[in-house]
Coordinates of C-alpha atoms in Angstrom, one line a residue:
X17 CA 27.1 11.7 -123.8
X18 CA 28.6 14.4 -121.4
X19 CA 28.1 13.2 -117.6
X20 CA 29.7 13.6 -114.3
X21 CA 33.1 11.6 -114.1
X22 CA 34.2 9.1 -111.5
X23 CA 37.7 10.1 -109.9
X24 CA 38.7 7.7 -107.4
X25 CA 37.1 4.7 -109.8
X26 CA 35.0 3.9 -106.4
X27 CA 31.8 3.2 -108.5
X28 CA 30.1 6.3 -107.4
X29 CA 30.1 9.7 -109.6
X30 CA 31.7 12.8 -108.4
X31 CA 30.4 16.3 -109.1
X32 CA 32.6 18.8 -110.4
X33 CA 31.9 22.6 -109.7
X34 CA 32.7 25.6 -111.4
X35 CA 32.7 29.0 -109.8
X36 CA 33.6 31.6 -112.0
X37 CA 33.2 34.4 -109.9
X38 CA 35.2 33.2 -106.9
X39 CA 37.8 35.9 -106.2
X40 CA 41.0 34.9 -104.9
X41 CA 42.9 36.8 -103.0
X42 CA 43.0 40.5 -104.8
X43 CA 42.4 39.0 -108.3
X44 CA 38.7 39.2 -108.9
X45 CA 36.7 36.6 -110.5
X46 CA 39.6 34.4 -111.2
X47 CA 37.5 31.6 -110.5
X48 CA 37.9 28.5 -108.7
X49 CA 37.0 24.6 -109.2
X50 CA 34.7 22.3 -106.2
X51 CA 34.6 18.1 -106.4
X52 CA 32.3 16.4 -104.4
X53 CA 32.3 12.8 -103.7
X54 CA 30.1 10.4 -104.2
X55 CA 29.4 7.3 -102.0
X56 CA 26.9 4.6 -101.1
X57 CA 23.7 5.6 -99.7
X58 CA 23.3 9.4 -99.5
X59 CA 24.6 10.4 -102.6
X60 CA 27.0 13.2 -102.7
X61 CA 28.9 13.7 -99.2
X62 CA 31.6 16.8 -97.9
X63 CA 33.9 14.6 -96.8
X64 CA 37.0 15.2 -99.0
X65 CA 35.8 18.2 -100.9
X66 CA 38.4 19.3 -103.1
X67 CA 39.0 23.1 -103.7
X68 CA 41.0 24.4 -106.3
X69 CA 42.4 27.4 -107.6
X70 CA 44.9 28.6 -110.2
X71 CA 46.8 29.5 -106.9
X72 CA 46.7 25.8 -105.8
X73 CA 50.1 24.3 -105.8
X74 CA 50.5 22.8 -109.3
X75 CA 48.4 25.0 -111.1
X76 CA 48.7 27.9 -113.1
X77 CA 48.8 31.7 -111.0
X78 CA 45.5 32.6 -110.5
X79 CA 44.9 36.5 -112.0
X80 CA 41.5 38.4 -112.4
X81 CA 38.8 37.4 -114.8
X82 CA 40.8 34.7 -115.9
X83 CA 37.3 32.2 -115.3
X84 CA 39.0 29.1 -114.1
X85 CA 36.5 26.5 -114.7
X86 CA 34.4 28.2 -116.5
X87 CA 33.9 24.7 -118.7
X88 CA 34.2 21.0 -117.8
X89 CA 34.3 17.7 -119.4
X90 CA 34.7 14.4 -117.7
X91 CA 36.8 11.8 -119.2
X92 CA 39.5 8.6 -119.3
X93 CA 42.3 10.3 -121.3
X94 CA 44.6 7.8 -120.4
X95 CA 42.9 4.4 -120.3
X96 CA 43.5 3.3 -116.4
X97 CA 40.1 3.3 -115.4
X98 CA 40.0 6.6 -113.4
X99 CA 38.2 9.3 -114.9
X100 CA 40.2 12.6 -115.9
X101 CA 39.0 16.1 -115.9
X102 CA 39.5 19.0 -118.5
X103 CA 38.7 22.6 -116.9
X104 CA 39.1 25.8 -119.1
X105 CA 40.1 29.0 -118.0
X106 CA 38.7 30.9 -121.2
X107 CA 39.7 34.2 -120.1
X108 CA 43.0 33.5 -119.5
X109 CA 46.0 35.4 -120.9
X110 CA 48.6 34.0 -122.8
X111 CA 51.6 35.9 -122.5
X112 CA 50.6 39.0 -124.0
X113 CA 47.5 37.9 -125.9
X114 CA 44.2 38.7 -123.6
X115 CA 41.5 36.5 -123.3
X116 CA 43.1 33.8 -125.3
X117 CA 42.1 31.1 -123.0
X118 CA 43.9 27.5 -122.0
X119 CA 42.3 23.9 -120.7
X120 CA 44.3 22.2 -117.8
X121 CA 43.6 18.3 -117.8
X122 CA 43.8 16.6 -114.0
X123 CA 44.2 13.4 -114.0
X124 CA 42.2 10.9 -111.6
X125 CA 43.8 7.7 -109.2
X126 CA 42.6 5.9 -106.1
X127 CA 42.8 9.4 -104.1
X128 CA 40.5 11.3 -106.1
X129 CA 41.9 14.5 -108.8
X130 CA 45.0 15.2 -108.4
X131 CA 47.6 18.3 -109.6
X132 CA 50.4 15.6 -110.3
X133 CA 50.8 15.2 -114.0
X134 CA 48.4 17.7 -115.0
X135 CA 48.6 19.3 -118.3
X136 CA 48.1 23.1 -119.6
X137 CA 47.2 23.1 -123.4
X138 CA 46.6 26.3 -125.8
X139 CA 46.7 26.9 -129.0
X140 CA 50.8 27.4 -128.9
X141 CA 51.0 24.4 -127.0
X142 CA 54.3 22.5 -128.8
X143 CA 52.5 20.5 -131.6
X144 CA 49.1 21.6 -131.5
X145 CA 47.5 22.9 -135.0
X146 CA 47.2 26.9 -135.6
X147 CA 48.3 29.8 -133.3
X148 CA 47.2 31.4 -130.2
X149 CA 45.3 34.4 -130.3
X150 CA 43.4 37.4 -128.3
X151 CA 39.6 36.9 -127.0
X152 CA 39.4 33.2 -129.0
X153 CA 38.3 31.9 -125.6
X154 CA 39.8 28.3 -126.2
X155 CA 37.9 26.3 -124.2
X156 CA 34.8 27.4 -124.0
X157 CA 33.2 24.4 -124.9
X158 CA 34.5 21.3 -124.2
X159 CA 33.3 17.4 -124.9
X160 CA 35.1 13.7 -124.8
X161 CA 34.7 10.9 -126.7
X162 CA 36.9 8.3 -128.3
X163 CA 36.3 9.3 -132.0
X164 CA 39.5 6.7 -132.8
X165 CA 38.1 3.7 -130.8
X166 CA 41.6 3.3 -129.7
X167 CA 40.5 3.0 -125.9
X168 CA 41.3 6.0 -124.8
X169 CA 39.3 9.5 -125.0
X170 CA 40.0 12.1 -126.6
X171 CA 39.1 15.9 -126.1
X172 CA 37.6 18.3 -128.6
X173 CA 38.0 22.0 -127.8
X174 CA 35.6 24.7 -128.9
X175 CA 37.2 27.9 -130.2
X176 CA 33.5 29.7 -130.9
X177 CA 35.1 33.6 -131.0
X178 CA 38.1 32.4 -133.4
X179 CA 39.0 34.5 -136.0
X180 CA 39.3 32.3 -139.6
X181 CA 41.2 34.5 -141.6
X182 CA 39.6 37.9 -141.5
X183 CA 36.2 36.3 -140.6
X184 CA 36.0 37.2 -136.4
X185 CA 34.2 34.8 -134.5
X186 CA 33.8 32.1 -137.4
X187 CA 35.0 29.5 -134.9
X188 CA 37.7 26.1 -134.5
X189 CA 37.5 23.1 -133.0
X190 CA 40.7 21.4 -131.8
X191 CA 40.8 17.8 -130.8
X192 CA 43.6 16.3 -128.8
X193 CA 43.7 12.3 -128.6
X194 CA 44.3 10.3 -125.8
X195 CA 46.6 8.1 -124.7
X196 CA 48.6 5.8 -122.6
X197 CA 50.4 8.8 -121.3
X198 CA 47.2 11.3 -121.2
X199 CA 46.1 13.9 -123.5
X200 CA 48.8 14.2 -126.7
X201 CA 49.4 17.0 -129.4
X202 CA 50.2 13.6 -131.5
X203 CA 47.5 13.5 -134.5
X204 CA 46.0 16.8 -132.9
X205 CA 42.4 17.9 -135.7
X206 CA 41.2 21.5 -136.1
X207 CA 38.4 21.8 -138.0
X208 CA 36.9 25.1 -139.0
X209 CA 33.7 25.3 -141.9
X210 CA 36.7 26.1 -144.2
X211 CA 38.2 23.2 -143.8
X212 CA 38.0 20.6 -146.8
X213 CA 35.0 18.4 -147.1
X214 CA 33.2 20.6 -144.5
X215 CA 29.4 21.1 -145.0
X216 CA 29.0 25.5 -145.0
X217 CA 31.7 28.0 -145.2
X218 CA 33.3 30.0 -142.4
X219 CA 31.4 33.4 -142.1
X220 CA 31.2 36.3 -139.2
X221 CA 30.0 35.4 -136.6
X222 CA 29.0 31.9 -137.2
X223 CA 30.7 30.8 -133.8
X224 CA 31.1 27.2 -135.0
X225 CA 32.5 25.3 -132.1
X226 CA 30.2 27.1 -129.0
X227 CA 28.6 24.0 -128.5
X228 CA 29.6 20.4 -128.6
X229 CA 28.4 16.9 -128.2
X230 CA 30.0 13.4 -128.8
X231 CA 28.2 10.4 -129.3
X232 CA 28.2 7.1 -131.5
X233 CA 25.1 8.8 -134.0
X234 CA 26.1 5.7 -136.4
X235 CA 26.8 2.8 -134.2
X236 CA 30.3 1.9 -135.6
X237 CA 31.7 2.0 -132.4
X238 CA 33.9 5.0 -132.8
X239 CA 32.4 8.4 -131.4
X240 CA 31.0 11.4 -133.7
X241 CA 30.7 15.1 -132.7
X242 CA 28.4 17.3 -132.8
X243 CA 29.1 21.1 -133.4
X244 CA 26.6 24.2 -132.5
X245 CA 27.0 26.6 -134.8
X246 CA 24.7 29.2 -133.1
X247 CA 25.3 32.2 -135.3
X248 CA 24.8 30.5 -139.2
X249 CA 23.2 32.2 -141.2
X250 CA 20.5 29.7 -143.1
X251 CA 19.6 30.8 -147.0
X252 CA 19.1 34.9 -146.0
X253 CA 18.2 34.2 -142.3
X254 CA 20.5 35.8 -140.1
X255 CA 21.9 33.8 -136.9
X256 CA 19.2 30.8 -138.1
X257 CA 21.9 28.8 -136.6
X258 CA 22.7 25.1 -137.7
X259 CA 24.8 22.2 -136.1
X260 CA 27.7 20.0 -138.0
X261 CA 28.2 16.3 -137.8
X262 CA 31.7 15.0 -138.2
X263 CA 31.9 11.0 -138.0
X264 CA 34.7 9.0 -136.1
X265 CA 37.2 6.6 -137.7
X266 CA 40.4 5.1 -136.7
X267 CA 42.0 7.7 -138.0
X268 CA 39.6 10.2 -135.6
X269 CA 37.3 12.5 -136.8
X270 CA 36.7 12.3 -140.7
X271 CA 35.1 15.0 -143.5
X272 CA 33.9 11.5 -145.1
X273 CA 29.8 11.7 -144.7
X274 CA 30.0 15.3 -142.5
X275 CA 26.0 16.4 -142.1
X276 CA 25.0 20.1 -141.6
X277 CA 21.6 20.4 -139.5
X278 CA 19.6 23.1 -139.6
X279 CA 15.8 24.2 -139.1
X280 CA 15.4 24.7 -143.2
X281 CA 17.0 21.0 -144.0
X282 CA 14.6 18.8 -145.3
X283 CA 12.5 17.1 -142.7
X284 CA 13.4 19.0 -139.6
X285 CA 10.3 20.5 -137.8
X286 CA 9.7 24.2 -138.3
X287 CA 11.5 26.9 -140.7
X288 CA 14.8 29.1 -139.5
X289 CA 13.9 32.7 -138.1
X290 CA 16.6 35.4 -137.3
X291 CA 18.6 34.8 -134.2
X292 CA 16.8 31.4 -133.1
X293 CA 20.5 30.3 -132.2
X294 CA 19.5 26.2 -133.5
X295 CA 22.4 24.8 -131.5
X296 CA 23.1 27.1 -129.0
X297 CA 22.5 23.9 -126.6
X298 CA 23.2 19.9 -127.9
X299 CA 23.2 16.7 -126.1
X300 CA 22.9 12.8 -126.7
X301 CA 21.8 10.1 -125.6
X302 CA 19.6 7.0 -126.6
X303 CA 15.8 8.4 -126.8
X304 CA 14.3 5.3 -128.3
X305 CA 16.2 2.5 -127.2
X306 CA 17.3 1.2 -130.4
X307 CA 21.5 1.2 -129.7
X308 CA 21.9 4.4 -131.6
X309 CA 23.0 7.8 -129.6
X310 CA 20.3 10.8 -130.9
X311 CA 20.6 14.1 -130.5
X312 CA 18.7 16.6 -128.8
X313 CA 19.1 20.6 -130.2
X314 CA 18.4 23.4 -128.0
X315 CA 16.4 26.5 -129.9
X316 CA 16.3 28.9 -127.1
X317 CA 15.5 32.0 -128.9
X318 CA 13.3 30.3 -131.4
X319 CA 9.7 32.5 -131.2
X320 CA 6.5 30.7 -131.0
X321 CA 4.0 32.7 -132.8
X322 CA 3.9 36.1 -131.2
X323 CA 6.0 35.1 -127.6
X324 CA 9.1 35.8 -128.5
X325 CA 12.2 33.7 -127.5
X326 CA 10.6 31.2 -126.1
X327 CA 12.4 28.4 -127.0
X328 CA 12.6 24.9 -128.5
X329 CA 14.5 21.2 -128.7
X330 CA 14.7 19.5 -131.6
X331 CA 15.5 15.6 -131.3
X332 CA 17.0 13.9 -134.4
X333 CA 17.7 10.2 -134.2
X334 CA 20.7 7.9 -134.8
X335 CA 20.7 5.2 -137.4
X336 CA 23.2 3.1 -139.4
X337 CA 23.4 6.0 -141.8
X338 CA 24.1 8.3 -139.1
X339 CA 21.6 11.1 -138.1
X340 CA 18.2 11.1 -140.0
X341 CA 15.0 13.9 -139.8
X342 CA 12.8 10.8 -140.1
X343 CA 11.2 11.2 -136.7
X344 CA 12.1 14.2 -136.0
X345 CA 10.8 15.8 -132.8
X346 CA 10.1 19.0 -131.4
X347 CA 9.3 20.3 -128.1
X348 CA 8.3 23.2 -126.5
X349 CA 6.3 24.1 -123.2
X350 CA 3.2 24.2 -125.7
X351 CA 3.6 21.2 -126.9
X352 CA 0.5 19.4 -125.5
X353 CA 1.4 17.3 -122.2
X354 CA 4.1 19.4 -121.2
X355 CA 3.8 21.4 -117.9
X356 CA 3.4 25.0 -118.3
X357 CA 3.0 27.8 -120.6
X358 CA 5.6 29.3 -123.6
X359 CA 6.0 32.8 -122.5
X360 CA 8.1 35.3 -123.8
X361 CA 11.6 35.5 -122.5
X362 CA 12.0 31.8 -121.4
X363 CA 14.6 30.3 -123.5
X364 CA 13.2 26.8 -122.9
X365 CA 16.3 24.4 -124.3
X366 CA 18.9 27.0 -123.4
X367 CA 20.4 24.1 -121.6
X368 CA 20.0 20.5 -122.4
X369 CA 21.4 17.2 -120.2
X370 CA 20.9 13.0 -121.0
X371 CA 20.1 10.4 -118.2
X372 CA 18.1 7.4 -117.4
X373 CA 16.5 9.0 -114.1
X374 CA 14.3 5.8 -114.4
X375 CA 16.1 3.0 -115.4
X376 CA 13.9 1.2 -117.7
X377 CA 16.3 1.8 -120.9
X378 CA 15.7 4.4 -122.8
X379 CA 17.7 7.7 -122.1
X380 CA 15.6 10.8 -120.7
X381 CA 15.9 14.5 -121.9
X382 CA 16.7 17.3 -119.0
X383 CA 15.9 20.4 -120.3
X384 CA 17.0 23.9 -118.6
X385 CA 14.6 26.9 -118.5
X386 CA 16.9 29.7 -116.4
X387 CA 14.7 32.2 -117.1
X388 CA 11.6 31.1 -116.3
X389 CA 9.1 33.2 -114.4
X390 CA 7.5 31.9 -111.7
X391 CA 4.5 33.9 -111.0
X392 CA 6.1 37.5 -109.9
X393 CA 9.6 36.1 -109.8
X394 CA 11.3 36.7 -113.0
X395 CA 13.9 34.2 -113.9
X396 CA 13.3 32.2 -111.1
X397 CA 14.0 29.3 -113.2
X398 CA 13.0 25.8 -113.6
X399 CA 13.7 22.5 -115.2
X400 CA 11.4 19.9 -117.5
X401 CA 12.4 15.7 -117.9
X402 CA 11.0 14.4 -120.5
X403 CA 11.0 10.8 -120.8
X404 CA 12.3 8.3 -123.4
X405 CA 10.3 5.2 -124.9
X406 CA 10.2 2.7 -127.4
X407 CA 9.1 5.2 -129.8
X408 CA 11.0 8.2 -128.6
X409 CA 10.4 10.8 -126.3
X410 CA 7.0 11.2 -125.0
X411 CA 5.1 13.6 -123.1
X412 CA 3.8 10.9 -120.6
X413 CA 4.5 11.5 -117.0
X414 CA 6.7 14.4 -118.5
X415 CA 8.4 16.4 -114.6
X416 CA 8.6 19.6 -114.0
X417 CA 10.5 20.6 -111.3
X418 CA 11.1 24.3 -109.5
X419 CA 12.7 25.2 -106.1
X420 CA 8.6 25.6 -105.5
X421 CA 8.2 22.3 -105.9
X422 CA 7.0 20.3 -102.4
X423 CA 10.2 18.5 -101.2
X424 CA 13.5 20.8 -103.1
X425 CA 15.7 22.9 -101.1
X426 CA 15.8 26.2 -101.1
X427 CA 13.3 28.8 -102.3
X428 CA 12.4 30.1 -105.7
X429 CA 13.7 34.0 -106.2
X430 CA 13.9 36.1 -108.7
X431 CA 16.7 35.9 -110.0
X432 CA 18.1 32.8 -109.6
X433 CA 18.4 31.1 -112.9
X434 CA 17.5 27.4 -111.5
X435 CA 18.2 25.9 -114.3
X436 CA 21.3 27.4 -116.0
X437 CA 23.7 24.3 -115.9
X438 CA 23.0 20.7 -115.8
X439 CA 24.4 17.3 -115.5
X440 CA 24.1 14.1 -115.0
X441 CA 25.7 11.1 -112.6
X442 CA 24.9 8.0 -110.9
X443 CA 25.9 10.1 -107.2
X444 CA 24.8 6.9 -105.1
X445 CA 25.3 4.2 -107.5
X446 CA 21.7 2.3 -107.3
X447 CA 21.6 2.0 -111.0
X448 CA 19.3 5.4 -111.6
X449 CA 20.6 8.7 -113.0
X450 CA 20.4 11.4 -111.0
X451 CA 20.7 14.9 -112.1
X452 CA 22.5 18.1 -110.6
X453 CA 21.2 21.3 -111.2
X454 CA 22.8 24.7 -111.1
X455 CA 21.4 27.5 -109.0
X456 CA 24.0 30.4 -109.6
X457 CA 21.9 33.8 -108.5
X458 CA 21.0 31.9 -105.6
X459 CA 21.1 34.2 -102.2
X460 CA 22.7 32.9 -99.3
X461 CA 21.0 35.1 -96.6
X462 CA 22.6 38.9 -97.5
X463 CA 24.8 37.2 -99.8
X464 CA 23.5 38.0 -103.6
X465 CA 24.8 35.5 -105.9
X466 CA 26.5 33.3 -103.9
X467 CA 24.9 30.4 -105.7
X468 CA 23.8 26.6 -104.8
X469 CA 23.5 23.5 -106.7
X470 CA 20.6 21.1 -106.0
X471 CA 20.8 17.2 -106.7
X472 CA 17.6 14.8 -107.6
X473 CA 18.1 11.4 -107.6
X474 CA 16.5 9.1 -109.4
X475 CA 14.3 6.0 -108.8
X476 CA 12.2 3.8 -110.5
X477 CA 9.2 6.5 -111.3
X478 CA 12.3 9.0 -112.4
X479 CA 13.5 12.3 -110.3
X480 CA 12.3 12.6 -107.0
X481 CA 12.7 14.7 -103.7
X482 CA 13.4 12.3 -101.8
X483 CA 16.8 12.8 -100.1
X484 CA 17.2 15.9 -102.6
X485 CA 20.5 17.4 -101.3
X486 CA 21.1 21.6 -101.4
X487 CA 24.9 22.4 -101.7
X488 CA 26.5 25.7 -101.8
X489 CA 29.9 27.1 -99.8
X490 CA 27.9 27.4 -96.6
X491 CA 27.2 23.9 -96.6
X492 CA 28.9 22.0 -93.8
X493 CA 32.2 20.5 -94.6
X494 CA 32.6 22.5 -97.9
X495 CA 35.3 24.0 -98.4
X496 CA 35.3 28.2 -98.9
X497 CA 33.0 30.3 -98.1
X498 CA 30.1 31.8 -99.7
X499 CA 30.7 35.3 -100.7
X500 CA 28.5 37.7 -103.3
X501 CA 28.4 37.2 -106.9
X502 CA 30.3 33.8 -106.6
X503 CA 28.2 31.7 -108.9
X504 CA 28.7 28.7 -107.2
X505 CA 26.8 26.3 -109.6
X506 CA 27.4 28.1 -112.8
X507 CA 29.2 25.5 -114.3
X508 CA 28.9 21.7 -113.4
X509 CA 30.6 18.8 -114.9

């Protein structure tokens, strides 16, 4: 389950922000990285806000369009209690190879992130598998889990533009396990859908890896991943898309039992269509209650009847076996109960995030609609929670929530893709998930794009207003400044 990580190890989850636009100095869109703390009471404060750059002593230079933090993925990769954090720069160049892309891994402790001991890791990394090359983008997904059960977690790496032989943008995974000392090259995977025992076959563009998601689907106590492949073709069905399942051992991931999802396996609601991109968007959690992680698959360009790309989630649930398409779900905004309308152009599951925003057990599904209208305002944006239950998710007391809504900060606009990153973290620390919510074509006055992040917390009757926090680089006691096109809240981890 992917979820904000907690840095200092104070009990209170800190929010990671990427800004992929931020320009620093001369080199434009070089991107930079925001942490704010958590604490007791209000949630998320400014005191201590960290700022980094590639410019920041102990990181890599900072040149243009290199995207620093354009992913992020929370995580213990060395066992002493402090979360870690893994930020890609996807655009990165690597020596002479453009756009290849690298992951730095900061390392937490009693002060919060800190440069000291980081680590930069790309595919020529000394004793990580295959070779760097132009416009792979390594990094450009990213999840943790511990699919060794060794104690420590390890980080798989999404490769979605990789070429596999002559095949462009067939797509890798890497995985790098922890350890006492951190992330190691030591036993480092890479998986393509050529490699041995894998369910499919490599093909152009497939872009196996551009999504990822690890959980415990089986309940053995080591982690599985999941892996979007957005661009599989299904039967004759071009870009269909379909997700694989590798399952956790003590030797880390495994071939052994490795599922391929996709909307024309048996069981699985509705039939593959051209370019529905069936997991474009993934995340986990436990709908039902039952000690099994299930997933939940984005659709977002899936067409109901005649509105086109209007987008879909499946849910398939865990089991002993591993994941099953008994009880398979699937949700759209027509799906009776659910707030709102399917319209064409809303992309409904484009972005997906786990939570228990009510604590009475069962894990909730956040689902991101950036490009929802809202009356005049094209992709305005907004954001659905649907609620787990004994028997799933349900469309009971199912939220909706805009920046129209009475109580959120800030103002609905066209344009500003409310919506377009979530996740999820216990900000306060009373026990109920809270959920951060990305806000990058946010204006700040005269300042197009700037960007803002809003935060629900939860209660007892799920997300609420109630003490709803708006922060951008204007905010007092951030750090930065607010300037046009920044995206602050693009990426949130």
């Amino acid at each position: 389950m992917r979820r904000s990580g907690d840095y200092d190890n104070d009990g209170f989850d800190d929010l990671a922000i990427g800004l992929t636009g931020e320009d620093v100095g001369a080199a434009a869109d070089a991107g930079a990285l925001h942490v704010l703390y958590g604490g007791a009471g209000a949630g998320l404060v400014s005191a201590g806000d960290l700022v980094w750059t590639q410019d920041t002593a102990g990181i890599e230079a900072a040149e243009g369009n290199d995207r620093f933090a354009a992913t992020l993925a929370a995580g213990d990769f060395d066992g002493d209690g402090f979360a870690d954090l893994a930020v890609a720069a996807i655009d990165e160049d690597v020596g002479a190879l453009v756009d290849s892309g690298l992951v730095h891994a900061f390392y937490g402790g009693a002060g919060g992130l800190s440069t000291a001991g980081s680590q930069v890791w790309t595919p020529d990394s000394p004793g990580v598998e295959g070779v760097a090359e132009s416009n792979e983008s390594f990094g450009d997904a990213l999840a943790v889990g511990d699919f060794n059960g060794d104690g420590f977690d390890d980080l798989a790496i999404g490769l979605p533009f990789e070429s596999v032989g002559a095949l462009l943008a067939a797509g890798s995974v890497h995985v790098l396990p922890g350890s006492a000392t951190g992330l190691t090259a030591a036993g480092d995977q890479l998986w393509t859908q050529d490699s041995g025992g894998i369910a499919g076959s490599a093909a152009q563009p497939d872009q196996f890896g551009a999504a990822l998601v690890a959980a415990d689907f089986n309940g053995d106590g080591f982690d599985d991943l999941a892996i979007g492949v957005p661009g599989e073709d299904v039967g004759g069905v071009d870009g269909a898309g379909g997700v694989n399942l590798l399952y956790g051992s003590a030797g880390g991931l495994s071939n052994v039992g490795d599922q391929l999802w996709t909307q024309g396996t048996a069981g699985v609601a509705n039939d593959p269509e051209t370019g529905d991109q069936f997991g474009a968007a993934l995340a986990a959690g436990d709908f039902n209650g039952d000690g099994f992680a299930d997933l939940a698959v984005g659709v977002p360009t899936e067409d109901l009847g005649a509105v086109a790309d209007a987008g879909g989630v499946h849910v398939l649930f865990g089991a002993a076996g591993g994941l099953g398409a008994a009880g398979d779900q699937f949700w759209t905004q027509d799906t009776a109960g659910i707030a709102q309308t399917a319209e064409a152009g809303d992309e409904f599951g484009a972005v997906l995030a786990v939570g228990d925003f009510n604590g009475d057990g069962f894990d909730d599904l956040a689902v991101g609609v950036p490009v929802e209208g809202l009356g005049v305002l094209s992709a305005a944006g907004a954001v659905h929670v649907i609620f787990g239950s004994a028997s799933g998710l349900t469309n009971a007391n199912d939220q909706i929530w805009t920046q129209d809504i009475a109580g959120v900060l800030g103002q609905a606009e066209t344009g500003d893709r409310f919506g377009s990153a979530l996740i999820v973290g216990d900000y306060d620390g009373d026990g109920f998930d809270d959920l951060a919510i990305g806000v990058p074509g946010e204006d700040l006055d005269d300042i197009n794009g700037a960007g803002g992040a809003v935060v629900l917390y939860g209660s007892a009757a799920g997300l609420t207003a109630i003490g709803d926090q708006f922060w951008s680089q204007d905010s007092p006691g951030v750090n930065g400044g607010a300037e046009a096109g920044d995206g602050f809240g693009r990426v949130l981890g």
